[in-house]
Amino acid sequence: MAEDTTQNHKPHSPGDSGDAAPRRYRVTSFDVAAEAGVSQSTVSRALAGDPVVSEATRARVAAAAAKLNYHVDENAARLRTGRTGTLAVVVIVRPEQDMKTFNPFHFSLLGSVCAAASARGHDTLVSFQGAVDELRGLYQEQRKADGMIVIGTSENPTAWDYFRGVAQSGAHVICWGSPHEDLDWIRSDNRGGARLATGHLIESGYRNIVCIASETSAQRQFKERWQGYAERMAEEGLPPRLITFEEGYSRDEQGRRAALALIESGEPFDAIFCCCDEMALGALPVLRDHGISVPDQVGMVGFDGIRAGALAAPTLTTIEPDFHAAGAALVDRLLAVIAGKPFEKERVPVRLLMRKSSKKVLK
Amino acid sequence: MAEDTTQNHKPHSPGDSGDAAPRRYRVTSFDVAAEAGVSQSTVSRALAGDPVVSEATRARVAAAAAKLNYHVDENAARLRTGRTGTLAVVVIVRPEQDMKTFNPFHFSLLGSVCAAASARGHDTLVSFQGAVDELRGLYQEQRKADGMIVIGTSENPTAWDYFRGVAQSGAHVICWGSPHEDLDWIRSDNRGGARLATGHLIESGYRNIVCIASETSAQRQFKERWQGYAERMAEEGLPPRLITFEEGYSRDEQGRRAALALIESGEPFDAIFCCCDEMALGALPVLRDHGISVPDQVGMVGFDGIRAGALAAPTLTTIEPDFHAAGAALVDRLLAVIAGKPFEKERVPVRLLMRKSSKKVLK
DNA sequence: CTGAAAGCGCTTACAG
DNA sequence: CTGAAAGCGCTTACAG
């Protein structure tokens, strides 16, 4: 019940820093003005870097502000300007999902988004949203943020529907991972990445290359990766083969089951392009358990560049998106939309991260 | 240059929702008051749930607010109350660190902290801070947050020194991973977890158990884990043996080098308790490459419960902190400190996550 | 180049 | 139980 207008009282005059009287009041621009011998409006202008303020005045104000340890109250500034300098970043998780099972790819993306926003002078208000009765997207209405970046799993359609509604109501929203085409999105160059992966396997001498993916998943990238693979195979005159993973399992379990199905089919294969790393990491032990050596007998390439791939045995060759570019694209596009410019879709470049699971020749 | 007092003008009266005139102005509590036929102060009270407002009035105000799609401008509310309802969460990374190499343990902790804050009605302002010339901790001074939670790697001493200064200047700061004992911290029950891990190896029939850790690392938890291990070994009358990992390498490289040193020492061993999962995952391939089978010849237990351990071969037995409890402890302690209560250190419980790297008996 | 004044949109004593 | 008024701490036209 510390409820009172305690903010109105000043502890001791802000100039005398020596004594030990408890600081009860906030230092305001009026205090700085008094200290510097100028008006409060001049303090505001000087500290905001308004070029109309003379250099001498600016320096005097800066010194006074430093002496009093003054900092602008952003709530007051935001109330006045209507701008928050803050971006909401919503990470969609599965309902009831445990953080430790959360897709590390999205964590990396989150980190890149926060870094990009920070580099552009914006704060990031981050939330992990899963439970369908606890979805919150009123950031702009409450003036907590100027716009939102929504990333995460497409396996929570209710959440995506909700944020589609938020976007349709006029909020500024940019997405990564949306199952809805009508939301403004940024994505990896999935087709190009799949071509890269497939080409690499072909160049490494593999020929019977199969693809674990899906044409019907809500995650559009899986279809795009399958298409890039099929395209590249066709160019080489090689027959594409799709092993469709089953819905309703965790990614690594999907990889496990797909690998089992592949082996049990009896059809020959000497390489697998897996549409995501977590499936590839689920598939690897199945091959090992069946006495199939990777990369000597079967090559394997994943997609996403998650950290666990670097710790797997063998280490997993993968296609890695440019996380830096991804974060920058999401933030820059959002800032452009906030500034009133039209949205432009963008593909983030990817690169081949060559590791041991595809090196037929070596070792 | 959309700089003007455009926020002062109303587009059309907020009542008529039918026509298509562009909404240029924000709906305020005055608009809701007019719609509901009460005063603005009553709107504020009704929407804040003040019990002094009659139920009939409250319902009328709520209906008016819903009709006008009104939402409180949090900047105005915060300016008035002095409270932000926001916690800053700072994740300390190594300078220049790439997000994808970032310790997944800290990502999980971040997720748990955000979830705990959200469950308690607080927003989280998240930043990843590494570069020593870009450290930012003025959240309270700028009234962007009521307090801060600082987590992350102890391998950025400059950053920790900086946030120690922030805490000493009077800000509310709770840490996880701080190398400084004088910062208020929450930690895992490292000693208990190490005892659990060691006991499990003993019960599984291993006897020559070594510990990869360090007594001198800035990360205090490594010493605590070594101590818990040594304690448990002593209780069993078994000689403890410490393999100190080398500073200056990545965690998995440290594990790799420690395992090599252990093998090359020629001394017998039949189990390893590794003070963190990433080192254990670095050590596993070394054992395999030397023809040492895990878990049949050598058992292995890690610490941290990172996801990659579940995808390793063999899957890694580990000690996992209760992430839910960790996030809750950090947030609850911070909120208590903000409310003026004294800080109390807290240990977060851990549990044994039994997987295949320590199952000597089973195949 | 600087100052006086208005006003952003709330919450909360203070009256009634 | 409700209303009129003050004031949180800024930014920014408007004057000079």
Coordinates of C-alpha atoms (C1' of nucleotides) in Angstrom, one line a residue, chain A residues 29 40-41 44-45 70 76 80, chain D residues 7-14:
Chain A
S29 CA 14.4 19.2 -16.0
Q40 CA 13.3 24.3 -18.6
S41 CA 12.5 24.3 -22.3
S44 CA 14.8 19.8 -23.0
R45 CA 16.1 21.2 -26.3
Y70 CA 19.5 13.7 -14.4
A76 CA 6.6 11.9 -19.7
R80 CA 4.1 14.1 -24.9
Chain D
dG7 C1' -0.2 17.6 -11.2
dC8 C1' 3.1 13.6 -12.9
dG9 C1' 7.5 15.6 -16.3
dC10 C1' 8.2 16.2 -20.4
dT11 C1' 8.1 18.5 -25.8
dT12 C1' 7.0 21.9 -28.8
dA13 C1' 4.5 25.5 -31.2
dC14 C1' 4.5 30.5 -30.4

